[in-house]
C-alpha cells in the first residue's frame, strides 16, 4: 500500500479531504470562491453543462468550488458517497425529505426532534400534500405500525435536541429496511466524530453545520450526505424522481445519467436547491470548512466539559433531573454505551426541582442571573449557552408535542462550550442559588 492509498484517520481527513492545492496560486487553505457565476469558454461548453452532460460550475446557486470542498470532506467523514451543502440545517432536512417523499409521500418520524423539524413535518408538509406520523423513537412497534403504502422515509436524530435521547439506530434502520425505505439521521448533535450512523445501518445523514461543524456560532449552513447504502433500484417505481426520464435532464432519468452514487444528490442539488434557492454562500462554506479542521479536538473538550457540568448539576439540590447519558439513572445510558463510546455530546437538558412556584418564573431567575453563560437560541457554539426550549426553540409545539419530546416549562437546555469547566460550573452555581 502506497502512502497515497492509505486510509486516513479522522483528524487527517477533517484537515485534507476534498482539497488538493492546485490553483495557480497553490493556496494551502481552500479559497473562498466568492463568485455568483462562472465563465464558459464557448457556447457549446455552456450548452453541455446546462444539459448536465458535462460536469462543471454554472452558477453558485447550484454549485460552487468552496461548497464542493465542504461536501467532499463531510462525505468522507460520514463514510458516504456524495453530499450537498445547503444554506442551513433546516434546508438540509427539508430538501432531503422532499426529495425522498416525492409527491404525496409519508415520513415516519421520531417525536423527539428539534422544534423546527417538528414545524416542517407537522405543519408545512401538509401544505405540499406530504404526510407524517410521529412515533416515540424507543417504541419499535410504533415505527413498524406507522408504515403505510406511501411511506418513503424514516427520520430521527441520533442524539435528540434537547433531551439527549440516544437513538438505537441499528434497530430503527432494520425496521425501515423491512419497510423498503431509507433511514435518515440528523447527526447534528453527535457529529461524525462521536457517532457514524452509517456504521449502524442508516442511509442518509443531515447536518445543521451551523452547530458543531462550524463550531464558533458564526455561520449558518447545512449538509445532506448520501451514505450510499440504500438500494433505490430494488423498487424503482417508488422513486419516480430518480428513475423516470425527465425533460429537465434531457429525457433521461437521473439514475441513468448519474448512477447510484450521484443520482440522489443531483436530485437534491439540481432540482430542489436550484428551484427553492437554498444555496450556501461560499463565505459560509469557508467558515464551516475551517471549523471542521478542529472538530475532533473541540468535540473531545466539549464532551469532557459536559460530563463535569452534568455531574455538578446532578449533585445540586435545586436540580431535579439531568438528561445526560453519563448520569447513573439516565434511561439511554446503555444505548449510549453502544453508540457513543467516545462520550456523550455536550447538548443536554436539566430540570429544576418541582415547586409550588411557577416554573417559568424560576427558570427566568436562574437564566437571567448567568454571567458567562449566554441565553442564546443555538447549540454547538464554542461558548456555553442555555435556552428555555418551551418558550424559545420549541415554542410552536403543542403541549402534547412538548410532552412527547420530554420538554416541560422547567426544562433548561445547555450546550456546554470550551471554557474552563470550573468557570462554567461556578457560573451555574451562583445562578442556581436563585432558584
Ligand atoms: C438537531 C437540529 N437539526 C436541524 C436544525 C436546523 O438547523 P439550522 O438552524 O442550521 O437551520 C437544528 C437547529 O437548531 C438542530 O438543532
Coordinates of C-alpha atoms and ligand atoms in Angstrom, one line a residue:
X1 CA 0.0 0.0 0.0
X2 CA 1.5 3.3 -1.0
X3 CA 1.2 6.4 1.2
X4 CA -1.4 7.8 -1.2
X5 CA -3.7 4.7 -0.8
X6 CA -3.6 4.6 2.9
X7 CA -7.0 5.3 4.5
X8 CA -6.6 8.4 6.7
X9 CA -7.6 8.8 10.3
X10 CA -10.4 11.2 11.3
X11 CA -8.0 14.1 12.2
X12 CA -6.2 13.8 8.9
X13 CA -9.5 13.6 6.9
X14 CA -11.0 16.6 8.6
X15 CA -8.0 18.6 7.5
X16 CA -7.4 17.4 4.0
X17 CA -10.3 15.7 2.4
X18 CA -11.8 17.4 -0.7
X19 CA -8.9 19.8 -1.3
X20 CA -5.6 19.4 -3.0
X21 CA -3.8 22.7 -3.6
X22 CA -3.7 23.1 -7.3
X23 CA -4.9 26.6 -8.3
X24 CA -2.2 28.8 -9.9
X25 CA -1.7 30.3 -6.5
X26 CA -1.4 27.0 -4.7
X27 CA -3.1 28.3 -1.6
X28 CA -2.8 25.7 1.2
X29 CA -6.2 26.8 2.6
X30 CA -9.2 26.2 0.3
X31 CA -10.0 29.6 -1.2
X32 CA -13.3 31.4 -0.9
X33 CA -14.6 31.4 -4.5
X34 CA -16.8 34.4 -4.0
X35 CA -18.4 34.4 -7.4
X36 CA -22.0 34.1 -8.4
X37 CA -21.3 32.6 -11.7
X38 CA -18.7 31.1 -14.0
X39 CA -17.5 32.0 -17.5
X40 CA -17.8 29.4 -20.3
X41 CA -15.1 29.2 -22.9
X42 CA -17.7 28.6 -25.7
X43 CA -21.4 28.3 -26.2
X44 CA -21.1 24.6 -26.8
X45 CA -19.5 24.2 -23.3
X46 CA -22.3 26.2 -21.8
X47 CA -24.9 24.1 -23.6
X48 CA -23.3 20.8 -22.4
X49 CA -23.1 22.0 -18.8
X50 CA -26.6 23.3 -18.7
X51 CA -27.8 19.9 -20.1
X52 CA -25.8 18.2 -17.3
X53 CA -24.0 16.2 -19.9
X54 CA -20.7 17.8 -18.8
X55 CA -19.8 18.5 -15.2
X56 CA -18.7 21.9 -14.1
X57 CA -19.7 25.1 -12.5
X58 CA -22.5 27.2 -13.9
X59 CA -24.0 29.3 -11.2
X60 CA -23.4 29.3 -7.4
X61 CA -27.0 28.5 -6.5
X62 CA -26.3 25.1 -7.9
X63 CA -22.7 24.5 -7.0
X64 CA -19.5 26.3 -6.1
X65 CA -15.9 25.1 -5.6
X66 CA -15.8 26.2 -1.9
X67 CA -19.1 24.4 -1.2
X68 CA -17.6 21.3 -3.0
X69 CA -14.7 21.1 -0.5
X70 CA -17.1 21.1 2.4
X71 CA -19.3 18.5 0.6
X72 CA -16.4 16.1 -0.1
X73 CA -14.9 16.5 3.4
X74 CA -18.1 15.7 5.2
X75 CA -19.0 12.9 2.8
X76 CA -15.7 11.2 3.7
X77 CA -16.1 11.9 7.5
X78 CA -19.5 10.3 7.4
X79 CA -18.4 7.4 5.2
X80 CA -20.8 8.5 2.4
X81 CA -20.6 8.6 -1.3
X82 CA -21.8 12.2 -2.1
X83 CA -23.0 15.3 -0.3
X84 CA -24.9 18.5 -0.9
X85 CA -24.1 21.7 1.1
X86 CA -27.1 23.9 1.6
X87 CA -28.0 27.2 3.3
X88 CA -29.0 25.8 6.7
X89 CA -29.7 22.7 8.6
X90 CA -33.4 23.3 8.1
X91 CA -32.8 23.3 4.4
X92 CA -30.9 20.0 4.6
X93 CA -33.8 18.4 6.5
X94 CA -36.4 19.9 4.1
X95 CA -34.7 19.1 0.9
X96 CA -33.7 15.5 1.8
X97 CA -37.3 14.7 2.8
X98 CA -38.8 16.5 -0.2
X99 CA -36.5 14.5 -2.5
X100 CA -37.3 11.2 -0.8
X101 CA -41.1 11.7 -0.4
X102 CA -41.8 13.0 -3.9
X103 CA -45.5 13.7 -4.5
X104 CA -47.9 12.5 -1.8
X105 CA -45.3 10.7 0.3
X106 CA -45.2 10.0 4.0
X107 CA -42.5 10.0 6.6
X108 CA -42.4 8.2 9.9
X109 CA -40.5 10.5 12.3
X110 CA -39.4 10.4 15.9
X111 CA -41.4 12.7 18.2
X112 CA -38.1 13.7 19.8
X113 CA -36.9 16.2 17.3
X114 CA -35.7 19.8 17.0
X115 CA -38.7 22.1 17.0
X116 CA -38.0 23.5 13.5
X117 CA -38.2 20.0 12.1
X118 CA -41.5 19.3 14.0
X119 CA -42.9 22.5 12.5
X120 CA -41.8 21.4 9.0
X121 CA -43.2 17.9 9.2
X122 CA -46.2 18.7 11.3
X123 CA -47.3 21.9 9.5
X124 CA -45.6 22.9 6.2
X125 CA -45.5 19.3 4.9
X126 CA -49.3 19.4 4.8
X127 CA -49.2 22.5 2.5
X128 CA -47.4 20.3 0.0
X129 CA -49.6 17.2 0.4
X130 CA -46.9 15.4 2.3
X131 CA -47.8 13.3 5.4
X132 CA -46.0 12.5 8.7
X133 CA -46.6 10.1 11.6
X134 CA -44.7 10.9 14.8
X135 CA -43.7 8.0 17.0
X136 CA -41.8 7.5 20.3
X137 CA -38.4 6.6 18.9
X138 CA -37.8 3.9 21.6
X139 CA -41.1 2.2 20.6
X140 CA -40.1 -0.1 17.8
X141 CA -43.6 -1.5 17.3
X142 CA -44.8 2.1 16.8
X143 CA -42.2 2.6 13.9
X144 CA -43.4 -0.6 12.3
X145 CA -47.1 0.1 12.7
X146 CA -46.8 3.6 11.3
X147 CA -45.7 2.3 7.9
X148 CA -48.1 3.0 5.0
X149 CA -48.0 2.2 1.3
X150 CA -46.9 5.8 0.6
X151 CA -44.1 5.8 3.3
X152 CA -40.8 6.8 1.7
X153 CA -38.5 7.5 4.7
X154 CA -37.9 7.2 8.4
X155 CA -36.4 10.2 10.2
X156 CA -34.7 10.6 13.6
X157 CA -31.9 12.4 15.4
X158 CA -29.0 10.2 16.5
X159 CA -28.9 12.2 19.8
X160 CA -32.0 14.3 20.1
X161 CA -32.1 18.0 20.9
X162 CA -32.7 19.0 23.7
X163 CA -33.2 15.9 26.0
X164 CA -30.3 13.9 24.5
X165 CA -32.3 10.7 24.0
X166 CA -29.9 8.3 22.2
X167 CA -31.4 6.5 19.3
X168 CA -31.0 2.8 18.8
X169 CA -30.0 3.4 15.2
X170 CA -29.5 -0.2 14.2
X171 CA -33.0 -1.3 15.3
X172 CA -34.8 1.6 13.6
X173 CA -32.7 1.1 10.4
X174 CA -33.7 -2.6 10.4
X175 CA -37.4 -1.7 10.6
X176 CA -37.0 1.0 7.9
X177 CA -35.4 -1.6 5.6
X178 CA -38.1 -4.2 6.2
X179 CA -40.5 -1.4 5.0
X180 CA -38.3 -0.8 1.9
X181 CA -37.4 2.8 2.9
X182 CA -34.2 4.6 3.9
X183 CA -33.4 5.8 7.4
X184 CA -32.4 9.5 7.5
X185 CA -30.4 10.6 10.6
X186 CA -30.0 14.1 11.7
X187 CA -26.4 13.8 13.2
X188 CA -26.1 17.4 14.2
X189 CA -25.7 16.9 17.9
X190 CA -23.5 13.8 17.8
X191 CA -21.3 14.8 14.8
X192 CA -19.4 12.0 12.9
X193 CA -16.6 12.2 15.5
X194 CA -18.9 10.7 18.2
X195 CA -21.2 8.6 16.0
X196 CA -21.2 7.5 12.4
X197 CA -24.8 6.5 11.6
X198 CA -23.6 4.5 8.5
X199 CA -21.9 2.0 10.9
X200 CA -25.3 1.1 12.2
X201 CA -27.3 0.9 9.0
X202 CA -28.5 4.4 8.3
X203 CA -28.8 5.6 4.7
X204 CA -28.7 9.4 4.8
X205 CA -27.3 11.9 7.2
X206 CA -28.3 15.5 7.5
X207 CA -26.5 18.2 9.5
X208 CA -27.1 21.6 10.8
X209 CA -23.4 22.6 10.1
X210 CA -24.3 25.8 11.9
X211 CA -23.6 23.9 15.1
X212 CA -20.5 21.8 15.9
X213 CA -19.2 21.6 12.4
X214 CA -18.7 25.4 12.2
X215 CA -18.2 25.3 15.9
X216 CA -18.0 29.1 16.5
X217 CA -21.5 30.3 16.1
X218 CA -20.7 32.4 13.1
X219 CA -22.3 30.9 10.1
X220 CA -25.5 29.0 9.1
X221 CA -25.1 26.0 6.8
X222 CA -26.4 22.5 6.3
X223 CA -25.2 19.3 4.6
X224 CA -27.0 16.3 3.2
X225 CA -24.9 13.1 2.9
X226 CA -25.9 10.1 0.8
X227 CA -24.2 7.2 2.6
X228 CA -24.6 5.0 -0.5
X229 CA -26.3 2.2 1.4
X230 CA -29.9 2.3 0.2
X231 CA -30.7 0.4 -3.0
X232 CA -33.3 2.6 -4.7
X233 CA -33.2 0.2 -7.7
X234 CA -34.8 -2.6 -5.7
X235 CA -38.2 -0.8 -6.2
X236 CA -37.7 1.8 -8.8
X237 CA -41.4 2.5 -9.1
X238 CA -41.3 4.1 -5.6
X239 CA -38.8 6.7 -6.7
X240 CA -40.0 8.4 -9.9
X241 CA -37.8 11.4 -9.2
X242 CA -34.8 9.1 -9.8
X243 CA -36.0 6.6 -12.3
X244 CA -38.5 8.3 -14.6
X245 CA -36.8 10.1 -17.6
X246 CA -37.4 13.8 -17.2
X247 CA -37.3 16.6 -19.7
X248 CA -35.2 18.6 -17.3
X249 CA -32.3 16.2 -17.7
X250 CA -32.5 15.7 -21.4
X251 CA -35.2 13.0 -21.2
X252 CA -33.1 10.6 -19.3
X253 CA -33.5 9.5 -15.7
X254 CA -31.1 10.8 -13.0
X255 CA -30.2 7.2 -12.2
X256 CA -29.2 6.5 -15.8
X257 CA -27.3 9.8 -16.1
X258 CA -25.5 9.9 -12.8
X259 CA -25.5 6.3 -11.5
X260 CA -26.3 5.1 -7.9
X261 CA -23.7 7.3 -6.3
X262 CA -24.7 10.7 -7.6
X263 CA -28.3 10.4 -8.6
X264 CA -29.9 11.3 -5.3
X265 CA -27.5 14.2 -4.6
X266 CA -28.1 15.5 -8.1
X267 CA -31.8 15.4 -7.5
X268 CA -31.3 17.5 -4.3
X269 CA -29.0 20.0 -5.9
X270 CA -30.2 20.4 -9.4
X271 CA -33.9 20.3 -8.6
X272 CA -34.5 21.3 -5.0
X273 CA -31.6 23.7 -4.2
X274 CA -31.9 25.1 -7.7
X275 CA -35.7 25.6 -7.6
X276 CA -36.1 26.7 -4.0
X277 CA -32.9 28.7 -3.9
X278 CA -31.4 27.4 -0.6
X279 CA -27.8 27.8 -1.6
X280 CA -24.9 28.0 0.8
X281 CA -22.8 31.2 0.5
X282 CA -19.2 30.5 -0.4
X283 CA -18.0 32.5 2.6
X284 CA -20.1 30.4 5.0
X285 CA -18.8 27.3 3.3
X286 CA -15.3 28.6 4.0
X287 CA -16.1 29.2 7.7
X288 CA -17.6 25.7 8.0
X289 CA -14.5 24.1 6.4
X290 CA -12.3 26.0 8.8
X291 CA -14.4 24.8 11.7
X292 CA -14.3 21.2 10.5
X293 CA -10.5 21.2 10.7
X294 CA -10.5 21.0 14.5
X295 CA -13.7 19.0 15.0
X296 CA -12.2 16.1 16.9
X297 CA -10.2 18.4 19.3
X298 CA -13.2 20.6 20.0
X299 CA -15.7 17.8 20.5
X300 CA -13.3 15.9 22.9
X301 CA -13.2 19.1 25.1
X302 CA -17.0 19.7 24.7
X303 CA -17.5 16.1 25.9
X304 CA -15.2 16.4 28.9
X305 CA -16.7 19.7 30.0
X306 CA -20.3 18.4 29.5
X307 CA -19.5 15.4 31.8
X308 CA -18.2 17.7 34.5
X309 CA -21.2 20.1 34.2
X310 CA -23.7 17.2 34.2
X311 CA -22.2 15.7 37.3
X312 CA -22.3 19.1 39.1
X313 CA -25.9 19.6 38.1
X314 CA -26.8 16.1 39.2
X315 CA -25.5 16.9 42.7
X316 CA -27.1 20.3 43.0
X317 CA -30.2 20.4 45.3
X318 CA -32.1 22.9 43.1
X319 CA -31.9 20.5 40.1
X320 CA -34.4 17.7 39.8
X321 CA -33.2 15.7 36.8
X322 CA -30.3 15.9 34.4
X323 CA -30.8 14.4 31.0
X324 CA -27.2 13.4 30.2
X325 CA -26.2 9.8 29.4
X326 CA -23.3 9.9 31.9
X327 CA -25.8 10.2 34.8
X328 CA -26.5 6.8 36.5
X329 CA -30.3 7.0 36.2
X330 CA -30.4 8.1 32.6
X331 CA -32.7 5.8 30.5
X332 CA -30.3 6.0 27.5
X333 CA -27.1 5.2 29.4
X334 CA -27.0 1.6 28.0
X335 CA -27.7 2.7 24.4
X336 CA -25.1 5.4 24.8
X337 CA -22.5 2.8 25.7
X338 CA -23.0 1.1 22.3
X339 CA -23.4 4.2 20.2
X340 CA -21.2 6.8 21.9
X341 CA -18.0 5.1 23.0
X342 CA -16.0 8.4 22.9
X343 CA -18.5 10.1 25.2
X344 CA -21.9 11.9 25.0
X345 CA -22.4 15.2 23.3
X346 CA -22.4 18.5 25.2
X347 CA -26.0 19.4 24.3
X348 CA -28.4 18.2 27.0
X349 CA -31.1 19.5 29.4
X350 CA -31.9 19.6 33.0
X351 CA -35.0 20.5 35.1
X352 CA -35.3 22.5 38.3
X353 CA -36.8 20.6 41.2
X354 CA -40.6 20.9 41.2
X355 CA -42.1 23.6 43.5
X356 CA -45.3 25.5 44.1
X357 CA -43.9 28.5 42.3
X358 CA -44.5 29.0 38.5
X359 CA -41.7 27.1 36.7
X360 CA -41.2 29.8 34.1
X361 CA -40.5 32.4 36.8
X362 CA -37.9 30.2 38.5
X363 CA -36.2 29.4 35.3
X364 CA -36.1 33.1 34.4
X365 CA -34.5 34.0 37.7
X366 CA -31.7 31.4 37.1
X367 CA -31.2 32.2 33.4
X368 CA -31.1 35.9 33.9
X369 CA -28.5 35.6 36.7
X370 CA -26.0 33.8 34.5
X371 CA -22.9 35.9 33.7
X372 CA -20.5 34.0 31.5
X373 CA -23.1 31.7 30.1
X374 CA -25.3 33.4 27.5
X375 CA -29.0 32.9 26.7
X376 CA -28.9 32.1 23.0
X377 CA -31.1 30.1 20.6
X378 CA -28.3 28.0 19.3
X379 CA -26.2 24.9 20.1
X380 CA -22.7 23.8 19.3
X381 CA -21.1 27.2 19.8
X382 CA -17.6 27.4 21.3
X383 CA -19.3 29.4 24.1
X384 CA -21.5 27.8 26.7
X385 CA -25.1 28.8 26.0
X386 CA -28.5 28.0 27.5
X387 CA -32.1 28.2 26.2
X388 CA -35.6 27.6 27.5
X389 CA -37.0 25.2 24.8
X390 CA -40.6 25.6 25.8
X391 CA -40.6 29.4 25.2
X392 CA -37.8 29.5 22.6
X393 CA -36.7 26.9 20.1
X394 CA -39.7 24.6 20.7
X395 CA -42.3 27.2 21.4
X396 CA -44.6 26.4 18.4
X397 CA -45.1 22.9 19.7
X398 CA -48.4 21.9 21.3
X399 CA -48.5 20.7 24.9
X400 CA -48.9 17.2 23.6
X401 CA -45.9 17.5 21.3
X402 CA -43.8 19.0 24.1
X403 CA -44.7 16.2 26.4
X404 CA -43.8 13.6 23.7
X405 CA -40.4 15.3 23.3
X406 CA -39.8 15.2 27.1
X407 CA -39.9 19.0 27.4
X408 CA -41.5 20.9 30.3
X409 CA -41.7 24.5 31.4
X410 CA -38.9 23.6 33.9
X411 CA -36.5 22.3 31.2
X412 CA -33.4 24.3 30.6
X413 CA -31.2 23.3 27.6
X414 CA -27.4 23.7 27.9
X415 CA -24.8 23.5 25.2
X416 CA -21.6 23.2 27.1
X417 CA -18.8 25.2 25.5
X418 CA -15.0 25.2 25.5
X419 CA -14.3 27.5 28.5
X420 CA -12.6 26.2 31.7
X421 CA -15.1 23.7 33.2
X422 CA -14.6 25.3 36.6
X423 CA -15.8 28.6 35.3
X424 CA -18.9 27.1 33.7
X425 CA -19.7 25.3 37.0
X426 CA -19.1 28.5 39.0
X427 CA -21.5 30.5 36.9
X428 CA -24.2 27.8 37.1
X429 CA -23.7 27.6 40.9
X430 CA -24.2 31.3 41.5
X431 CA -27.2 31.4 39.2
X432 CA -28.8 28.3 40.7
X433 CA -28.6 29.9 44.1
X434 CA -31.6 32.0 42.9
X435 CA -33.8 29.0 42.0
Ligands
LIG1 C1 -30.9 18.9 15.5 C2 -31.1 20.1 14.6 N1 -31.4 19.9 13.3 C3 -31.6 20.9 12.5 C4 -31.5 22.2 12.9 C5 -31.8 23.4 12.0 O1 -30.5 23.9 11.6 P1 -30.3 25.4 11.2 O2 -30.6 26.3 12.3 O3 -28.9 25.4 10.7 O4 -31.3 25.7 10.1 C6 -31.2 22.5 14.3 C7 -31.2 23.9 14.8 O5 -31.1 24.1 15.9 C8 -31.0 21.4 15.1 O6 -30.7 21.6 16.4

